[in-house]
JSON list of C-alpha atoms in Angstrom, two decimals:
[
{"chain": "A", "resi": 1, "resn": "MET", "atom": "CA", "xyz": [0.00, 0.00, 0.00]},
{"chain": "A", "resi": 2, "resn": "GLU", "atom": "CA", "xyz": [2.81, 2.39, 0.85]},
{"chain": "A", "resi": 3, "resn": "GLN", "atom": "CA", "xyz": [4.37, 2.09, -2.61]},
{"chain": "A", "resi": 4, "resn": "LEU", "atom": "CA", "xyz": [1.01, 2.58, -4.33]},
{"chain": "A", "resi": 5, "resn": "GLN", "atom": "CA", "xyz": [0.33, 5.73, -2.33]},
{"chain": "A", "resi": 6, "resn": "GLN", "atom": "CA", "xyz": [3.80, 7.11, -2.98]},
{"chain": "A", "resi": 7, "resn": "ALA", "atom": "CA", "xyz": [3.30, 6.50, -6.72]},
{"chain": "A", "resi": 8, "resn": "TYR", "atom": "CA", "xyz": [-0.08, 8.28, -6.56]},
{"chain": "A", "resi": 9, "resn": "VAL", "atom": "CA", "xyz": [1.37, 11.31, -4.76]},
{"chain": "A", "resi": 10, "resn": "MET", "atom": "CA", "xyz": [4.38, 11.45, -7.10]},
{"chain": "A", "resi": 11, "resn": "SER", "atom": "CA", "xyz": [2.06, 11.33, -10.14]},
{"chain": "A", "resi": 12, "resn": "VAL", "atom": "CA", "xyz": [-0.10, 14.13, -8.78]},
{"chain": "A", "resi": 13, "resn": "ALA", "atom": "CA", "xyz": [2.96, 16.22, -7.89]},
{"chain": "A", "resi": 14, "resn": "SER", "atom": "CA", "xyz": [4.48, 15.68, -11.32]},
{"chain": "A", "resi": 15, "resn": "THR", "atom": "CA", "xyz": [1.24, 16.75, -13.01]},
{"chain": "A", "resi": 16, "resn": "ALA", "atom": "CA", "xyz": [1.27, 19.91, -10.85]},
{"chain": "A", "resi": 17, "resn": "GLY", "atom": "CA", "xyz": [4.87, 20.68, -11.84]},
{"chain": "A", "resi": 18, "resn": "CYS", "atom": "CA", "xyz": [6.31, 19.72, -8.45]},
{"chain": "A", "resi": 19, "resn": "GLY", "atom": "CA", "xyz": [9.03, 17.45, -7.16]},
{"chain": "A", "resi": 20, "resn": "VAL", "atom": "CA", "xyz": [8.80, 14.97, -4.29]},
{"chain": "A", "resi": 21, "resn": "THR", "atom": "CA", "xyz": [11.48, 14.13, -1.77]},
{"chain": "A", "resi": 22, "resn": "ASN", "atom": "CA", "xyz": [10.96, 11.07, 0.40]},
{"chain": "A", "resi": 23, "resn": "ILE", "atom": "CA", "xyz": [11.94, 11.56, 4.02]},
{"chain": "A", "resi": 24, "resn": "GLU", "atom": "CA", "xyz": [13.68, 8.34, 4.98]},
{"chain": "A", "resi": 25, "resn": "ARG", "atom": "CA", "xyz": [14.01, 8.92, 8.71]},
{"chain": "A", "resi": 26, "resn": "ASP", "atom": "CA", "xyz": [10.65, 9.60, 10.35]},
{"chain": "A", "resi": 27, "resn": "THR", "atom": "CA", "xyz": [11.81, 12.24, 12.80]},
{"chain": "A", "resi": 28, "resn": "TYR", "atom": "CA", "xyz": [9.15, 14.87, 12.21]},
{"chain": "A", "resi": 29, "resn": "GLY", "atom": "CA", "xyz": [6.11, 12.66, 11.58]},
{"chain": "A", "resi": 30, "resn": "VAL", "atom": "CA", "xyz": [6.17, 13.13, 7.82]},
{"chain": "A", "resi": 31, "resn": "ASP", "atom": "CA", "xyz": [6.92, 10.81, 4.93]},
{"chain": "A", "resi": 32, "resn": "LEU", "atom": "CA", "xyz": [7.68, 13.24, 2.13]},
{"chain": "A", "resi": 33, "resn": "GLU", "atom": "CA", "xyz": [8.02, 16.84, 1.05]},
{"chain": "A", "resi": 34, "resn": "ILE", "atom": "CA", "xyz": [6.41, 18.25, -2.10]},
{"chain": "A", "resi": 35, "resn": "VAL", "atom": "CA", "xyz": [8.26, 21.23, -3.60]},
{"chain": "A", "resi": 36, "resn": "ARG", "atom": "CA", "xyz": [7.26, 23.63, -6.37]},
{"chain": "A", "resi": 37, "resn": "SER", "atom": "CA", "xyz": [10.18, 25.59, -7.79]},
{"chain": "A", "resi": 38, "resn": "PHE", "atom": "CA", "xyz": [10.14, 28.91, -9.61]},
{"chain": "A", "resi": 39, "resn": "PRO", "atom": "CA", "xyz": [12.75, 30.72, -11.71]},
{"chain": "A", "resi": 40, "resn": "ALA", "atom": "CA", "xyz": [15.23, 32.73, -9.63]},
{"chain": "A", "resi": 41, "resn": "PRO", "atom": "CA", "xyz": [15.04, 34.92, -7.65]},
{"chain": "A", "resi": 42, "resn": "ARG", "atom": "CA", "xyz": [11.63, 33.63, -6.50]},
{"chain": "A", "resi": 43, "resn": "GLU", "atom": "CA", "xyz": [11.72, 31.21, -3.57]},
{"chain": "A", "resi": 44, "resn": "GLU", "atom": "CA", "xyz": [10.37, 27.67, -3.86]},
{"chain": "A", "resi": 45, "resn": "VAL", "atom": "CA", "xyz": [7.30, 26.67, -1.87]},
{"chain": "A", "resi": 46, "resn": "SER", "atom": "CA", "xyz": [6.71, 23.31, -0.19]},
{"chain": "A", "resi": 47, "resn": "VAL", "atom": "CA", "xyz": [4.44, 21.26, 2.02]},
{"chain": "A", "resi": 48, "resn": "LYS", "atom": "CA", "xyz": [5.28, 18.16, 4.04]},
{"chain": "A", "resi": 49, "resn": "ALA", "atom": "CA", "xyz": [2.93, 15.19, 4.15]},
{"chain": "A", "resi": 50, "resn": "GLN", "atom": "CA", "xyz": [2.24, 12.24, 6.38]},
{"chain": "A", "resi": 51, "resn": "LEU", "atom": "CA", "xyz": [0.92, 9.34, 4.30]},
{"chain": "A", "resi": 52, "resn": "LYS", "atom": "CA", "xyz": [-1.59, 6.82, 5.61]},
{"chain": "A", "resi": 53, "resn": "SER", "atom": "CA", "xyz": [-3.24, 3.96, 3.71]},
{"chain": "A", "resi": 54, "resn": "THR", "atom": "CA", "xyz": [-6.13, 1.79, 4.77]},
{"chain": "A", "resi": 55, "resn": "THR", "atom": "CA", "xyz": [-8.29, -1.06, 3.55]},
{"chain": "A", "resi": 56, "resn": "GLN", "atom": "CA", "xyz": [-10.82, -0.45, 6.35]},
{"chain": "A", "resi": 57, "resn": "ILE", "atom": "CA", "xyz": [-12.73, 2.47, 4.84]},
{"chain": "A", "resi": 58, "resn": "SER", "atom": "CA", "xyz": [-14.33, 3.23, 1.51]},
{"chain": "A", "resi": 59, "resn": "PRO", "atom": "CA", "xyz": [-15.16, 6.94, 1.22]},
{"chain": "A", "resi": 60, "resn": "SER", "atom": "CA", "xyz": [-18.31, 7.73, -0.71]},
{"chain": "A", "resi": 61, "resn": "PRO", "atom": "CA", "xyz": [-18.56, 10.92, -2.76]},
{"chain": "A", "resi": 62, "resn": "ASP", "atom": "CA", "xyz": [-22.24, 10.99, -1.73]},
{"chain": "A", "resi": 63, "resn": "ARG", "atom": "CA", "xyz": [-21.21, 11.73, 1.87]},
{"chain": "A", "resi": 64, "resn": "ASP", "atom": "CA", "xyz": [-19.57, 14.92, 3.10]},
{"chain": "A", "resi": 65, "resn": "TYR", "atom": "CA", "xyz": [-16.99, 13.19, 5.30]},
{"chain": "A", "resi": 66, "resn": "PHE", "atom": "CA", "xyz": [-15.41, 9.89, 6.14]},
{"chain": "A", "resi": 67, "resn": "SER", "atom": "CA", "xyz": [-13.74, 8.87, 9.38]},
{"chain": "A", "resi": 68, "resn": "TYR", "atom": "CA", "xyz": [-10.06, 7.94, 9.63]},
{"chain": "A", "resi": 69, "resn": "GLN", "atom": "CA", "xyz": [-8.61, 6.50, 12.83]},
{"chain": "A", "resi": 70, "resn": "PHE", "atom": "CA", "xyz": [-4.93, 6.91, 13.64]},
{"chain": "A", "resi": 71, "resn": "THR", "atom": "CA", "xyz": [-3.15, 3.82, 14.97]},
{"chain": "A", "resi": 72, "resn": "LYS", "atom": "CA", "xyz": [-1.25, 6.00, 17.45]},
{"chain": "A", "resi": 73, "resn": "ARG", "atom": "CA", "xyz": [-2.14, 9.28, 19.15]},
{"chain": "A", "resi": 74, "resn": "GLU", "atom": "CA", "xyz": [1.37, 10.58, 18.41]},
{"chain": "A", "resi": 75, "resn": "TYR", "atom": "CA", "xyz": [0.72, 10.49, 14.64]},
{"chain": "A", "resi": 76, "resn": "MET", "atom": "CA", "xyz": [-2.12, 12.97, 15.02]},
{"chain": "A", "resi": 77, "resn": "GLN", "atom": "CA", "xyz": [-0.25, 15.10, 17.57]},
{"chain": "A", "resi": 78, "resn": "ARG", "atom": "CA", "xyz": [2.57, 15.76, 15.13]},
{"chain": "A", "resi": 79, "resn": "LEU", "atom": "CA", "xyz": [0.11, 17.02, 12.52]},
{"chain": "A", "resi": 80, "resn": "THR", "atom": "CA", "xyz": [-1.72, 19.37, 14.90]},
{"chain": "A", "resi": 81, "resn": "THR", "atom": "CA", "xyz": [1.38, 21.28, 15.97]},
{"chain": "A", "resi": 82, "resn": "ALA", "atom": "CA", "xyz": [1.30, 24.91, 14.81]},
{"chain": "A", "resi": 83, "resn": "ARG", "atom": "CA", "xyz": [4.41, 25.64, 12.75]},
{"chain": "A", "resi": 84, "resn": "ARG", "atom": "CA", "xyz": [5.76, 28.94, 11.47]},
{"chain": "A", "resi": 85, "resn": "TRP", "atom": "CA", "xyz": [7.67, 27.65, 8.48]},
{"chain": "A", "resi": 86, "resn": "SER", "atom": "CA", "xyz": [6.83, 24.16, 7.29]},
{"chain": "A", "resi": 87, "resn": "LYS", "atom": "CA", "xyz": [3.19, 23.28, 6.75]},
{"chain": "A", "resi": 88, "resn": "TYR", "atom": "CA", "xyz": [2.03, 19.68, 7.16]},
{"chain": "A", "resi": 89, "resn": "ILE", "atom": "CA", "xyz": [-0.88, 17.83, 5.65]},
{"chain": "A", "resi": 90, "resn": "LEU", "atom": "CA", "xyz": [-2.23, 14.32, 6.07]},
{"chain": "A", "resi": 91, "resn": "ILE", "atom": "CA", "xyz": [-2.88, 12.32, 2.90]},
{"chain": "A", "resi": 92, "resn": "VAL", "atom": "CA", "xyz": [-5.08, 9.24, 3.37]},
{"chain": "A", "resi": 93, "resn": "MET", "atom": "CA", "xyz": [-5.54, 6.60, 0.67]},
{"chain": "A", "resi": 94, "resn": "SER", "atom": "CA", "xyz": [-8.30, 4.04, 0.79]},
{"chain": "A", "resi": 95, "resn": "VAL", "atom": "CA", "xyz": [-7.50, 0.85, -1.12]},
{"chain": "A", "resi": 96, "resn": "ASN", "atom": "CA", "xyz": [-9.34, -2.34, -1.87]},
{"chain": "A", "resi": 97, "resn": "ARG", "atom": "CA", "xyz": [-8.39, -5.18, 0.45]},
{"chain": "A", "resi": 98, "resn": "PHE", "atom": "CA", "xyz": [-7.54, -7.25, -2.63]},
{"chain": "A", "resi": 99, "resn": "GLN", "atom": "CA", "xyz": [-4.19, -6.10, -3.99]},
{"chain": "A", "resi": 100, "resn": "THR", "atom": "CA", "xyz": [-5.06, -7.33, -7.50]},
{"chain": "A", "resi": 101, "resn": "GLN", "atom": "CA", "xyz": [-7.78, -4.63, -7.60]},
{"chain": "A", "resi": 102, "resn": "TRP", "atom": "CA", "xyz": [-5.43, -1.69, -6.98]},
{"chain": "A", "resi": 103, "resn": "THR", "atom": "CA", "xyz": [-4.71, -0.90, -10.63]},
{"chain": "A", "resi": 104, "resn": "ASP", "atom": "CA", "xyz": [-6.31, -1.33, -14.03]},
{"chain": "A", "resi": 105, "resn": "CYS", "atom": "CA", "xyz": [-4.42, -0.91, -17.26]},
{"chain": "A", "resi": 106, "resn": "SER", "atom": "CA", "xyz": [-4.66, -1.22, -21.04]},
{"chain": "A", "resi": 107, "resn": "HIS", "atom": "CA", "xyz": [-2.65, 0.02, -23.99]},
{"chain": "A", "resi": 108, "resn": "ASP", "atom": "CA", "xyz": [-4.10, 3.48, -23.42]},
{"chain": "A", "resi": 109, "resn": "PHE", "atom": "CA", "xyz": [-3.88, 3.97, -19.66]},
{"chain": "A", "resi": 110, "resn": "LEU", "atom": "CA", "xyz": [-2.77, 2.92, -16.22]},
{"chain": "A", "resi": 111, "resn": "ARG", "atom": "CA", "xyz": [-5.49, 3.70, -13.71]},
{"chain": "A", "resi": 112, "resn": "LEU", "atom": "CA", "xyz": [-5.06, 3.64, -9.96]},
{"chain": "A", "resi": 113, "resn": "ARG", "atom": "CA", "xyz": [-8.41, 2.41, -8.74]},
{"chain": "A", "resi": 114, "resn": "HIS", "atom": "CA", "xyz": [-8.42, 4.37, -5.54]},
{"chain": "A", "resi": 115, "resn": "CYS", "atom": "CA", "xyz": [-8.21, 7.91, -4.35]},
{"chain": "A", "resi": 116, "resn": "CYS", "atom": "CA", "xyz": [-6.24, 9.98, -1.86]},
{"chain": "A", "resi": 117, "resn": "TYR", "atom": "CA", "xyz": [-7.77, 12.66, 0.33]},
{"chain": "A", "resi": 118, "resn": "TRP", "atom": "CA", "xyz": [-5.95, 15.40, 2.21]},
{"chain": "A", "resi": 119, "resn": "ILE", "atom": "CA", "xyz": [-6.55, 17.42, 5.34]},
{"chain": "A", "resi": 120, "resn": "CYS", "atom": "CA", "xyz": [-4.71, 19.99, 7.43]},
{"chain": "A", "resi": 121, "resn": "LEU", "atom": "CA", "xyz": [-4.91, 19.41, 11.18]},
{"chain": "A", "resi": 122, "resn": "GLU", "atom": "CA", "xyz": [-2.74, 22.29, 12.38]},
{"chain": "A", "resi": 123, "resn": "GLY", "atom": "CA", "xyz": [-4.04, 23.86, 15.58]},
{"chain": "A", "resi": 124, "resn": "ARG", "atom": "CA", "xyz": [-6.66, 21.21, 16.29]},
{"chain": "A", "resi": 125, "resn": "ASP", "atom": "CA", "xyz": [-7.14, 19.69, 19.70]},
{"chain": "A", "resi": 126, "resn": "VAL", "atom": "CA", "xyz": [-6.06, 16.06, 19.94]},
{"chain": "A", "resi": 127, "resn": "PRO", "atom": "CA", "xyz": [-8.66, 13.80, 21.56]},
{"chain": "A", "resi": 128, "resn": "SER", "atom": "CA", "xyz": [-7.42, 11.92, 24.61]},
{"chain": "A", "resi": 129, "resn": "ALA", "atom": "CA", "xyz": [-8.01, 8.54, 22.93]},
{"chain": "A", "resi": 130, "resn": "ASP", "atom": "CA", "xyz": [-4.99, 6.34, 22.23]},
{"chain": "A", "resi": 131, "resn": "ARG", "atom": "CA", "xyz": [-6.25, 5.97, 18.66]},
{"chain": "A", "resi": 132, "resn": "PRO", "atom": "CA", "xyz": [-8.00, 9.25, 17.80]},
{"chain": "A", "resi": 133, "resn": "SER", "atom": "CA", "xyz": [-10.30, 9.64, 14.80]},
{"chain": "A", "resi": 134, "resn": "ILE", "atom": "CA", "xyz": [-10.81, 12.57, 12.46]},
{"chain": "A", "resi": 135, "resn": "GLN", "atom": "CA", "xyz": [-13.39, 13.47, 9.83]},
{"chain": "A", "resi": 136, "resn": "ILE", "atom": "CA", "xyz": [-11.93, 14.07, 6.36]},
{"chain": "A", "resi": 137, "resn": "PRO", "atom": "CA", "xyz": [-14.08, 15.92, 3.80]},
{"chain": "A", "resi": 138, "resn": "THR", "atom": "CA", "xyz": [-14.67, 13.87, 0.66]},
{"chain": "A", "resi": 139, "resn": "LYS", "atom": "CA", "xyz": [-14.33, 17.11, -1.34]},
{"chain": "A", "resi": 140, "resn": "ASN", "atom": "CA", "xyz": [-10.62, 17.13, -0.38]},
{"chain": "A", "resi": 141, "resn": "VAL", "atom": "CA", "xyz": [-9.51, 14.82, -3.18]},
{"chain": "A", "resi": 142, "resn": "PHE", "atom": "CA", "xyz": [-5.74, 15.01, -3.51]},
{"chain": "A", "resi": 143, "resn": "ASP", "atom": "CA", "xyz": [-5.20, 15.83, -7.18]},
{"chain": "A", "resi": 144, "resn": "ALA", "atom": "CA", "xyz": [-3.02, 18.29, -9.13]},
{"chain": "A", "resi": 145, "resn": "ARG", "atom": "CA", "xyz": [-5.57, 21.11, -8.83]},
{"chain": "A", "resi": 146, "resn": "ALA", "atom": "CA", "xyz": [-5.79, 20.65, -5.06]},
{"chain": "A", "resi": 147, "resn": "LEU", "atom": "CA", "xyz": [-2.01, 20.50, -4.71]},
{"chain": "A", "resi": 148, "resn": "VAL", "atom": "CA", "xyz": [-1.58, 23.75, -6.64]},
{"chain": "A", "resi": 149, "resn": "GLU", "atom": "CA", "xyz": [-4.20, 25.40, -4.40]},
{"chain": "A", "resi": 150, "resn": "ILE", "atom": "CA", "xyz": [-2.44, 24.07, -1.27]},
{"chain": "A", "resi": 151, "resn": "LEU", "atom": "CA", "xyz": [0.94, 25.41, -2.42]},
{"chain": "A", "resi": 152, "resn": "ASP", "atom": "CA", "xyz": [-0.56, 28.74, -3.49]},
{"chain": "A", "resi": 153, "resn": "LYS", "atom": "CA", "xyz": [-1.99, 29.16, 0.04]},
{"chain": "A", "resi": 154, "resn": "VAL", "atom": "CA", "xyz": [1.36, 28.26, 1.60]},
{"chain": "A", "resi": 155, "resn": "ASP", "atom": "CA", "xyz": [3.07, 30.76, -0.71]},
{"chain": "A", "resi": 156, "resn": "ARG", "atom": "CA", "xyz": [0.65, 33.52, 0.36]},
{"chain": "A", "resi": 157, "resn": "GLY", "atom": "CA", "xyz": [0.98, 32.60, 4.05]},
{"chain": "A", "resi": 158, "resn": "GLU", "atom": "CA", "xyz": [-2.66, 31.53, 4.31]},
{"chain": "A", "resi": 159, "resn": "SER", "atom": "CA", "xyz": [-4.00, 28.73, 6.48]},
{"chain": "A", "resi": 160, "resn": "LEU", "atom": "CA", "xyz": [-4.55, 25.33, 4.87]},
{"chain": "A", "resi": 161, "resn": "CYS", "atom": "CA", "xyz": [-7.12, 24.37, 7.48]},
{"chain": "A", "resi": 162, "resn": "GLU", "atom": "CA", "xyz": [-10.82, 24.85, 7.00]},
{"chain": "A", "resi": 163, "resn": "SER", "atom": "CA", "xyz": [-12.31, 27.59, 9.11]}
]
């Protein structure tokens, strides 16, 4: 699942004109950094992401939200920390429990049969549960358009979190 999600995020980032750097050592609670560069002298803009995959949920576009449960409270805590410089998002991918159903391909396409959703948790209170849950809006599909909007907000110093 991890490799499928990384491929998804890298494809989206590439479509949005961004690069992806995997963070090998999980010191800061993130798995990768997505960077959009500009011609000099303009500064690049980036966002860091924690990736989570699950076979336990199947988000429906007919519903406004779906619930995701962290396996450890610490994973959520790291995402809720207010940061001045780096901005963090959570990217959750729901996949079929049967690995053979993850992709579909022909001569014309390679289709990933599942979707990633993103959310910003900065500044939120962390529930006292050992395995806290959050509600992720189904409108927050992680695609190239969404990534460009996320990076534009970071570039302007705006919040990524819903008000």
